[in-house]
Amino acid sequence: MQQLPIFIDLFGFGRRTFSVHTGVKLPAKRKTRQTAPTLSLSHFQFVSFGFWGWLILSTTKTLFRNMEVKSQESSISSAILKDSFEIEEATIKEIQTAFKQNKLTSKQLVEYYLDAIEKLNPTLSAVIEVNPDAQNQAAEADRDRNLPGGCSCGLHGIPVMLKDNISTKDKLNTTAGSFALLGSVVPRDSGVVNLLRKAGAIILGKAGLTQWAKYRSLCMPDGWSARGGYVKNPYGLSMDPGGSSTGSAVCVAANLVTVSLGTETSGSIIVPCNLNGVVGIKPTLGLTSRAGVIPITVRQDTVGPIGRTVSDAVYLLDEIVGYDPRDEITKEATQYIPRGGYKKCLKKDGLNGKRLGSLWYFFKDRCNYAPQVRETFEGLFSVMSQNGAVLLDGLDFPNLETIMNPKESGELLAFKYEFKRDLNVYLSNLLESPIQSLADAITFNEKHAVQEKLTEFGQDLFIESERTSLPNSEYTNAVNKLVNLSEQGFETYMKNNNLDAMVAPEDSATSILGVGGYPGIVIPAGFKPDGLPFGIMFGGLKGSDAALIEIAYALEQLTKARKPPKL
């Protein structure tokens, strides 16, 4: 659904390779050996082919390197999987059990997803790049698992897709979907990727997204980037896929990967997960590191997990939380991590005794829901009540309408100042980059207007941000206003009514969570008359992630609303 705030789907701030704009064509069937194809210059139409053409050609060759697959082995793997284990929709726990029982290997799992990407990505455009080292990582995971004391737990040997604004120090690019950062060299893995590697996860690739996490232009459509093209909703190719973590949600929804990471500033995980029938968690600000993530604003940006089930999202969350000295805000947030991790919050009786403040009264008429959607939400409220939750509807929520409007709240004004400041810091830390500042990015777009669709979408947000300077009293006042609105609004609402969580339809309350750094989770709830999925979201005060997981998991187990798309 389209929400009240203009910026409801910001980052908080989406095939084997990027084939949309380079002329790369993968064969209908995978061959024994893939080689880099010849690129067509007409697909670039750069002002000068020169360096940029060489860079993209080199990148494409790199992506195809190490992609040898023995066709006979692939056929055997497919037969084994068909007879013993069904990968589609399998949970992490089920996959780990299959590993232990020798019904599945990580190499077979990766091969399954690579085949699915090759088959479906030309239509969905959910993946920008596949990691050429993914198969090697899978083979290493299989070897480690078979050693004495080898691990078949957590994320070990599990493929993870990353939003293309999360840095990796490997053969993958990190570009926020823009050619302006193609070929840039990061100094190290991002904080969350470092933890994933330690956990033994396999980095499968980079997912498409709304370019620059939807902070280049107000006119930028959900899921579009210059490098990746348009990410499509697997439930209906003409339906809104949401953003900006579009590809991260679509990859999981379409079974192109087990789990993924997205980023959120104000809705960018919750929104696409709601529209693509998957689970998304926006953690408390600081629970996960933002070091090495292309920013909109460090005041609100967070990294969060996406899965087909609450348990899968939680398995991923457990591996990426914790203190990172490169992101000091994570130090304070460690107090919120429960001993033993968040997996212990996966309780079927998690609704029992929870006090939930419902915002249904505020959104039900504003959002013009179809009768069957209304019935679904009201049915869910009944299920929650029947299972021990106390639902309180119509409670006073101070400043709600102001918080929901990013212009009135000051959120947009704060972003304008923060984006230039924080992006320039990120760019200054790159070892190599075609651009060194926001001003350079603006110039790059002007020089490569066709590839970056400058005429169609513009770069108004870039230009407005570049005109700012700090310190500035206008900015300080805007941030102070946001703090006061959160404290006197959401925190007063929660504390005065002794609430464990807020519940709202779809992705409607993401602005509330974004401006205050509060956690949220969305789970599948049902389908609209046109077949588009929709979800139900929960939010709470800082550190209430555990309670939100208990609530969401319990409701998920009672409803089992997710159904995979028919592709």
XYZ file of C-alpha atoms in Angstrom:
567
model
C 0.000 0.000 0.000
C 1.047 3.626 -0.421
C 1.471 5.209 2.960
C 0.994 8.724 4.209
C 4.686 9.662 4.457
C 6.514 10.369 1.224
C 9.653 8.703 2.533
C 8.136 5.635 4.120
C 10.469 3.294 2.226
C 13.887 4.867 2.677
C 16.980 2.754 3.496
C 16.817 3.325 6.960
C 18.163 4.061 6.073
C 17.338 -5.621 -5.016
C 21.891 -15.285 -13.515
C 24.919 -15.238 -12.329
C 25.886 -11.641 -12.842
C 24.472 -8.182 -13.496
C 22.951 -8.757 -16.907
C 20.406 -6.015 -17.288
C 22.560 -3.179 -18.586
C 25.737 -4.845 -19.837
C 24.349 -6.981 -22.626
C 25.281 -10.140 -20.735
C 23.091 -13.049 -21.740
C 23.168 -16.277 -19.785
C 22.321 -19.523 -21.561
C 18.912 -21.026 -20.949
C 20.636 -24.086 -19.522
C 23.829 -24.035 -17.515
C 26.837 -25.259 -19.432
C 29.960 -27.048 -18.296
C 31.964 -23.822 -18.478
C 30.787 -20.239 -18.705
C 33.022 -17.597 -20.254
C 32.698 -13.848 -20.316
C 30.550 -12.808 -23.288
C 31.265 -9.918 -25.596
C 29.632 -6.723 -24.367
C 27.663 -4.500 -26.711
C 28.729 -0.838 -26.517
C 25.204 0.250 -27.403
C 24.081 -0.872 -23.993
C 26.359 1.647 -22.340
C 26.159 4.739 -24.542
C 28.733 6.334 -22.289
C 30.114 9.715 -23.234
C 33.432 7.917 -23.683
C 33.887 4.156 -23.516
C 37.473 4.498 -22.241
C 38.053 3.676 -18.608
C 34.433 2.933 -17.689
C 33.960 0.452 -20.483
C 37.171 -1.294 -19.481
C 36.056 -1.331 -15.837
C 32.680 -2.915 -16.544
C 34.195 -5.430 -18.953
C 36.790 -6.379 -16.343
C 34.112 -6.669 -13.676
C 32.007 -8.940 -15.852
C 34.977 -11.205 -16.565
C 35.709 -11.383 -12.854
C 32.124 -12.378 -12.085
C 32.287 -15.281 -14.519
C 35.634 -16.520 -13.251
C 35.529 -19.661 -11.070
C 32.008 -20.586 -12.261
C 32.897 -24.066 -13.633
C 30.305 -26.709 -12.895
C 30.376 -30.318 -13.963
C 27.043 -31.040 -15.616
C 27.076 -34.669 -14.544
C 27.632 -33.704 -10.910
C 24.810 -31.168 -11.148
C 22.412 -33.828 -12.459
C 23.359 -36.209 -9.669
C 22.880 -33.455 -7.078
C 19.414 -32.661 -8.440
C 18.395 -36.308 -8.272
C 19.617 -36.645 -4.684
C 17.716 -33.533 -3.610
C 14.541 -34.672 -5.328
C 14.611 -38.035 -3.552
C 15.668 -36.966 -0.080
C 15.160 -33.283 0.709
C 12.992 -30.453 -0.593
C 14.965 -27.203 -0.532
C 12.195 -24.812 -1.562
C 10.769 -23.084 1.516
C 13.099 -25.119 3.785
C 14.013 -23.358 7.026
C 17.533 -22.980 8.370
C 16.776 -25.529 11.078
C 15.534 -28.042 8.489
C 18.587 -27.424 6.296
C 20.958 -27.960 9.199
C 19.162 -31.201 10.042
C 19.573 -32.310 6.428
C 23.294 -31.515 6.659
C 23.606 -33.708 9.749
C 21.712 -36.547 8.108
C 23.854 -36.352 4.947
C 20.785 -35.602 2.852
C 22.194 -32.289 1.687
C 25.495 -30.456 1.309
C 26.175 -26.752 1.187
C 27.489 -27.206 -2.338
C 24.180 -28.723 -3.438
C 22.294 -25.944 -1.671
C 24.311 -23.246 -3.435
C 23.876 -25.024 -6.774
C 20.118 -25.075 -6.229
C 20.023 -21.323 -5.639
C 22.363 -20.569 -8.542
C 20.081 -22.560 -10.832
C 17.045 -20.700 -9.478
C 18.758 -17.339 -10.002
C 19.718 -18.275 -13.542
C 16.142 -19.272 -14.286
C 14.215 -16.501 -12.528
C 16.471 -13.467 -12.288
C 16.025 -12.431 -15.935
C 12.392 -11.814 -14.962
C 12.718 -10.632 -11.359
C 16.046 -8.724 -11.516
C 16.435 -9.361 -7.802
C 20.162 -10.145 -7.932
C 22.770 -7.664 -9.172
C 25.796 -9.927 -8.740
C 26.479 -13.521 -7.763
C 29.604 -14.179 -5.733
C 32.076 -16.105 -7.924
C 33.505 -17.617 -4.726
C 30.154 -18.928 -3.443
C 30.786 -22.492 -4.600
C 34.262 -22.481 -3.049
C 32.801 -21.220 0.227
C 30.207 -24.001 0.086
C 32.859 -26.652 -0.504
C 34.845 -25.294 2.440
C 31.742 -25.419 4.661
C 31.186 -29.057 3.675
C 34.788 -29.939 4.515
C 34.612 -28.176 7.869
C 31.356 -29.908 8.718
C 32.913 -33.323 8.200
C 35.867 -32.647 10.477
C 35.781 -33.972 14.058
C 33.592 -31.575 16.012
C 32.370 -29.975 12.783
C 29.416 -27.609 13.010
C 25.918 -28.203 11.655
C 24.297 -25.284 13.388
C 23.429 -21.626 13.105
C 24.366 -20.100 9.762
C 27.274 -22.422 9.034
C 27.042 -23.376 5.353
C 23.905 -21.258 4.825
C 23.748 -18.884 1.801
C 22.986 -15.226 2.557
C 22.220 -12.451 0.048
C 23.282 -8.892 0.852
C 21.730 -5.607 -0.147
C 24.113 -3.801 -2.496
C 24.953 -1.102 0.034
C 26.600 -3.545 2.482
C 30.347 -3.713 1.858
C 32.276 -6.904 1.201
C 36.048 -7.130 0.784
C 35.954 -9.729 -1.974
C 35.215 -9.984 -5.694
C 31.767 -8.435 -5.269
C 31.078 -4.748 -5.857
C 29.331 -2.473 -3.372
C 27.591 0.292 -5.308
C 24.144 1.158 -3.918
C 22.991 0.265 -7.432
C 24.908 3.106 -9.099
C 27.606 2.928 -11.778
C 29.270 5.777 -9.893
C 30.649 3.301 -7.353
C 31.351 0.410 -9.713
C 34.970 -0.637 -9.162
C 35.308 1.114 -5.817
C 37.496 -0.750 -3.304
C 36.404 -0.977 0.313
C 39.018 -1.205 3.082
C 37.416 -4.213 4.767
C 34.242 -6.211 5.155
C 31.356 -4.365 6.759
C 30.784 -5.155 10.422
C 27.845 -7.475 9.779
C 29.621 -9.342 6.961
C 32.626 -9.906 9.207
C 30.303 -11.611 11.696
C 28.634 -13.658 8.964
C 31.984 -14.985 7.785
C 32.926 -15.914 11.358
C 29.628 -17.817 11.611
C 30.483 -19.791 8.470
C 27.768 -18.272 6.289
C 28.127 -18.259 2.500
C 27.885 -14.843 0.854
C 25.826 -15.695 -2.231
C 25.773 -12.248 -3.821
C 24.389 -8.728 -3.855
C 20.693 -7.957 -4.163
C 19.052 -5.182 -6.147
C 17.663 -2.172 -4.350
C 16.147 1.224 -4.887
C 19.234 3.137 -5.965
C 21.096 4.985 -3.213
C 18.475 3.531 -0.832
C 15.953 5.868 -2.471
C 17.792 9.007 -1.532
C 18.728 10.309 -4.967
C 15.320 11.588 -5.946
C 11.732 11.833 -4.754
C 10.727 10.433 -8.168
C 12.789 7.243 -7.890
C 10.523 4.175 -8.313
C 10.737 1.338 -5.809
C 13.291 -1.292 -6.772
C 15.032 0.558 -9.618
C 18.769 1.038 -9.883
C 21.015 1.823 -12.812
C 23.041 -1.347 -12.341
C 20.199 -3.716 -11.602
C 17.201 -2.370 -13.472
C 13.715 -2.851 -12.027
C 13.277 -5.469 -9.305
C 9.891 -7.148 -9.775
C 7.397 -8.453 -7.233
C 7.221 -12.261 -7.682
C 3.505 -12.275 -6.817
C 2.724 -9.996 -9.742
C 5.308 -8.417 -12.002
C 3.317 -5.186 -12.290
C 2.744 -4.915 -8.536
C 4.688 -2.610 -6.244
C 7.761 -4.470 -4.865
C 8.461 -1.838 -2.204
C 11.849 -0.475 -1.269
C 14.542 0.204 -0.705
C 15.637 -3.327 0.329
C 13.659 -4.600 -2.625
C 15.916 -7.335 -3.956
C 16.687 -8.589 -0.458
C 12.974 -9.251 0.092
C 12.292 -10.625 -3.398
C 15.264 -13.043 -3.288
C 13.888 -14.616 -0.124
C 10.264 -14.588 -1.294
C 11.155 -16.308 -4.585
C 13.452 -18.911 -2.983
C 16.614 -17.558 -4.617
C 18.423 -17.703 -1.256
C 17.789 -18.902 2.289
C 17.949 -15.516 4.031
C 19.130 -11.989 3.278
C 20.195 -8.718 4.846
C 18.492 -5.405 4.206
C 18.922 -1.924 5.613
C 16.383 0.542 6.935
C 16.206 4.211 7.790
C 12.460 4.623 7.647
C 10.681 1.556 6.294
C 13.160 0.021 3.867
C 13.016 -3.459 5.395
C 9.434 -3.488 6.664
C 7.874 -2.118 3.446
C 9.256 -4.594 0.867
C 8.818 -7.521 3.250
C 5.174 -6.562 3.696
C 4.647 -6.458 -0.082
C 6.555 -9.668 -0.843
C 5.176 -12.001 1.807
C 8.277 -12.448 3.973
C 9.456 -11.652 7.502
C 11.576 -8.582 8.120
C 13.146 -7.356 11.348
C 14.245 -3.766 11.931
C 16.430 -4.061 15.043
C 16.814 -1.463 17.749
C 19.220 1.220 16.515
C 22.754 0.076 17.336
C 21.932 -3.585 17.816
C 23.662 -4.267 14.481
C 26.723 -2.456 13.149
C 26.450 0.031 10.294
C 30.228 0.150 9.728
C 30.899 -0.352 6.032
C 27.315 0.340 4.973
C 26.612 3.101 2.442
C 24.550 5.504 4.572
C 21.658 7.886 4.449
C 22.033 8.906 8.093
C 23.800 7.195 10.977
C 21.159 8.727 13.232
C 18.567 6.267 11.895
C 20.271 3.654 9.676
C 20.163 0.020 10.740
C 20.852 -3.403 9.226
C 18.307 -6.185 9.653
C 17.480 -9.764 8.620
C 14.888 -11.031 6.148
C 13.561 -14.610 6.065
C 10.581 -16.661 5.016
C 9.871 -17.431 8.671
C 10.403 -15.642 11.962
C 12.820 -18.356 13.054
C 15.004 -17.900 9.968
C 15.146 -14.139 10.479
C 16.051 -14.688 14.122
C 18.797 -17.196 13.290
C 20.337 -14.504 11.098
C 19.783 -11.752 13.673
C 21.627 -13.745 16.340
C 24.761 -13.790 14.196
C 24.911 -10.069 13.359
C 24.224 -8.364 16.703
C 26.946 -7.165 19.039
C 29.587 -4.549 19.686
C 31.663 -3.233 16.794
C 34.413 -0.728 17.695
C 33.920 0.866 14.266
C 30.344 1.796 15.210
C 30.297 3.102 18.770
C 26.498 3.126 19.064
C 26.646 -0.686 19.175
C 28.364 -0.553 22.562
C 25.321 0.808 24.371
C 22.931 -1.509 22.518
C 24.664 -4.670 23.747
C 22.638 -4.335 26.957
C 19.559 -5.366 24.983
C 20.898 -8.695 23.692
C 19.423 -11.544 25.752
C 21.782 -14.109 27.202
C 21.601 -17.144 24.948
C 20.473 -15.045 21.983
C 17.128 -14.340 20.378
C 16.406 -17.952 19.379
C 15.149 -18.563 22.896
C 12.359 -16.069 22.131
C 10.798 -18.443 19.577
C 7.931 -19.418 21.882
C 4.573 -20.691 20.710
C 2.933 -19.089 23.755
C 4.648 -15.763 23.088
C 1.334 -13.889 22.916
C 0.231 -14.909 26.365
C 0.086 -11.937 28.732
C 1.315 -9.391 26.198
C -0.322 -5.946 26.227
C -0.646 -4.669 22.675
C -1.612 -1.150 21.650
C -3.516 -1.381 18.381
C -3.355 1.414 15.806
C -6.086 -0.202 13.714
C -8.434 2.621 14.681
C -6.078 5.173 13.096
C -5.318 3.364 9.819
C -8.388 1.303 8.952
C -10.300 4.143 7.311
C -7.318 6.129 6.028
C -5.978 3.213 4.001
C -9.211 2.219 2.209
C -8.810 -1.518 2.809
C -10.859 -4.044 0.841
C -13.469 -5.906 2.915
C -11.490 -9.170 2.922
C -8.378 -7.350 4.128
C -10.352 -5.754 6.953
C -11.726 -9.171 7.863
C -8.233 -10.633 7.904
C -6.890 -8.019 10.295
C -9.886 -8.244 12.579
C -9.517 -12.022 12.554
C -5.863 -11.708 13.531
C -6.773 -9.436 16.428
C -9.244 -12.081 17.613
C -6.604 -14.819 17.336
C -4.206 -12.760 19.431
C -6.837 -12.147 22.091
C -7.826 -15.799 22.166
C -4.215 -16.721 22.820
C -3.683 -14.522 25.834
C -2.849 -11.114 24.444
C -4.588 -7.995 25.711
C -5.434 -5.720 22.770
C -6.100 -2.072 23.526
C -7.500 -0.053 20.625
C -8.057 3.703 20.454
C -5.546 4.701 23.129
C -4.329 8.288 23.048
C -1.150 8.625 20.978
C 0.243 12.177 21.248
C 1.719 13.694 18.079
C 0.836 10.659 15.956
C -0.179 12.573 12.831
C 2.884 14.814 13.029
C 5.263 11.854 13.427
C 3.646 10.151 10.438
C 4.346 13.154 8.209
C 8.106 13.438 7.483
C 7.804 17.042 6.362
C 6.021 18.199 9.496
C 8.157 16.098 11.846
C 11.426 17.456 10.477
C 12.647 14.042 9.318
C 13.176 15.135 5.707
C 14.975 18.270 6.799
C 17.343 16.273 9.013
C 18.060 13.797 6.196
C 19.036 16.652 3.890
C 21.895 17.652 6.172
C 22.903 14.183 7.309
C 23.170 12.488 3.916
C 25.977 14.703 2.618
C 27.868 14.506 5.903
C 27.627 10.730 6.288
C 28.066 9.747 2.625
C 31.221 11.856 2.346
C 32.649 10.076 5.396
C 31.930 6.680 3.804
C 33.506 7.722 0.491
C 36.591 9.127 2.219
C 37.343 5.671 3.662
C 37.352 3.869 0.311
C 40.756 2.753 -0.925
C 39.776 3.432 -4.536
C 36.660 5.020 -5.971
C 35.463 6.793 -9.126
C 33.879 9.393 -6.841
C 35.137 10.951 -3.609
C 32.144 13.063 -2.568
C 28.444 13.704 -3.050
C 29.405 16.530 -5.431
C 31.304 13.972 -7.530
C 28.249 11.702 -7.587
C 26.116 14.548 -8.909
C 28.672 15.277 -11.628
C 28.917 11.593 -12.538
C 25.150 11.384 -13.003
C 25.220 14.443 -15.240
C 27.961 12.920 -17.400
C 26.212 9.542 -17.588
C 22.638 10.761 -17.703
C 21.356 7.963 -19.952
C 22.685 5.094 -17.834
C 21.571 6.743 -14.591
C 18.174 7.796 -16.062
C 18.735 11.357 -14.939
C 16.026 12.784 -17.196
C 13.425 10.320 -15.944
C 14.157 10.427 -12.210
C 16.380 13.427 -11.536
C 18.614 13.871 -8.486
C 16.812 16.546 -6.512
C 17.663 15.046 -3.124
C 21.344 14.857 -4.017
C 21.401 18.503 -5.074
C 19.494 19.737 -2.013
C 21.825 17.833 0.297
C 24.963 19.116 -1.452
C 23.844 22.704 -0.785
C 23.867 22.182 2.989
C 26.602 22.834 5.508
C 27.056 21.956 9.175
C 26.898 23.087 11.921
C 23.519 24.684 11.333
C 20.783 25.733 13.750
C 18.050 24.622 11.352
C 19.438 21.092 11.464
C 19.890 21.099 15.237
C 16.308 22.259 15.739
C 14.995 19.544 13.404
C 16.810 16.781 15.295
C 15.655 18.140 18.658
C 12.089 18.187 17.357
C 12.329 14.549 16.289
C 13.647 13.552 19.719
C 10.831 15.412 21.485
C 8.156 13.983 19.182
C 9.372 10.453 19.918
C 9.648 10.929 23.655
C 6.332 12.763 24.013
C 4.596 10.591 21.412
C 5.490 6.914 21.033
C 7.313 6.561 24.344
C 4.478 8.242 26.236
C 1.959 6.020 24.432
C 3.880 2.864 25.332
C 4.844 3.720 28.903
C 1.582 5.320 30.078
C -0.359 2.259 28.951
C 2.229 -0.307 30.085
C 2.395 -1.799 26.592
C 4.701 -4.558 25.409
C 4.235 -3.671 21.763
C 2.327 -1.650 19.207
C 0.483 -3.487 16.414
C -0.444 -1.898 13.080
C -1.640 -3.054 9.654
C 0.881 -3.728 6.891
C 3.851 -1.321 6.978
C 1.817 1.657 8.124
C 3.759 2.663 11.259
C 7.344 2.568 10.009
C 7.900 6.325 10.403
C 7.193 6.019 14.117
C 9.951 3.452 14.488
C 12.444 5.140 12.185
C 12.654 8.565 13.812
C 13.175 7.120 17.290
C 15.464 4.183 16.492
C 12.834 1.722 17.739
C 12.623 -1.943 16.665
C 9.930 -3.480 14.481
C 8.984 -6.734 12.792
C 6.548 -7.600 10.001
C 5.154 -11.066 9.218
C 2.860 -12.283 6.418
C -0.839 -11.847 7.186
C -2.735 -12.678 3.984
C -3.416 -11.705 0.384
C -5.388 -8.905 -1.209
C -7.979 -9.538 -3.941
C -5.323 -8.941 -6.618
C -2.998 -11.542 -5.086
C -0.558 -9.085 -3.495
C 0.644 -10.212 -0.062
C 0.228 -8.020 2.971
C 1.554 -8.269 6.486
C 1.023 -7.175 10.051
C 3.703 -5.263 11.939
C 4.709 -4.891 15.564
C 6.911 -2.228 17.129
C 8.223 -1.408 20.568
C 10.568 0.682 22.660
C 14.335 0.373 22.312
C 15.490 -3.041 23.452
C 12.082 -4.697 23.070
C 13.259 -6.840 20.140
C 12.916 -10.025 22.210
C 9.275 -9.322 23.083
C 8.466 -8.479 19.459
C 9.967 -11.773 18.320
C 7.914 -13.698 20.876
C 4.722 -12.035 19.686
C 5.436 -12.392 15.973
C 6.558 -16.010 16.223
C 3.511 -17.049 18.224
C 1.130 -15.410 15.747
C 3.000 -16.879 12.780
C 2.686 -20.386 14.206
C -1.046 -19.896 14.689
C -1.736 -18.528 11.208
C 0.920 -19.869 8.781
C -0.131 -17.154 6.334
C 2.864 -17.265 4.000
C 2.444 -18.952 0.629
C 5.260 -18.943 -1.951
C 4.707 -17.186 -5.277
C 3.828 -19.271 -8.321
C 6.776 -18.764 -10.640
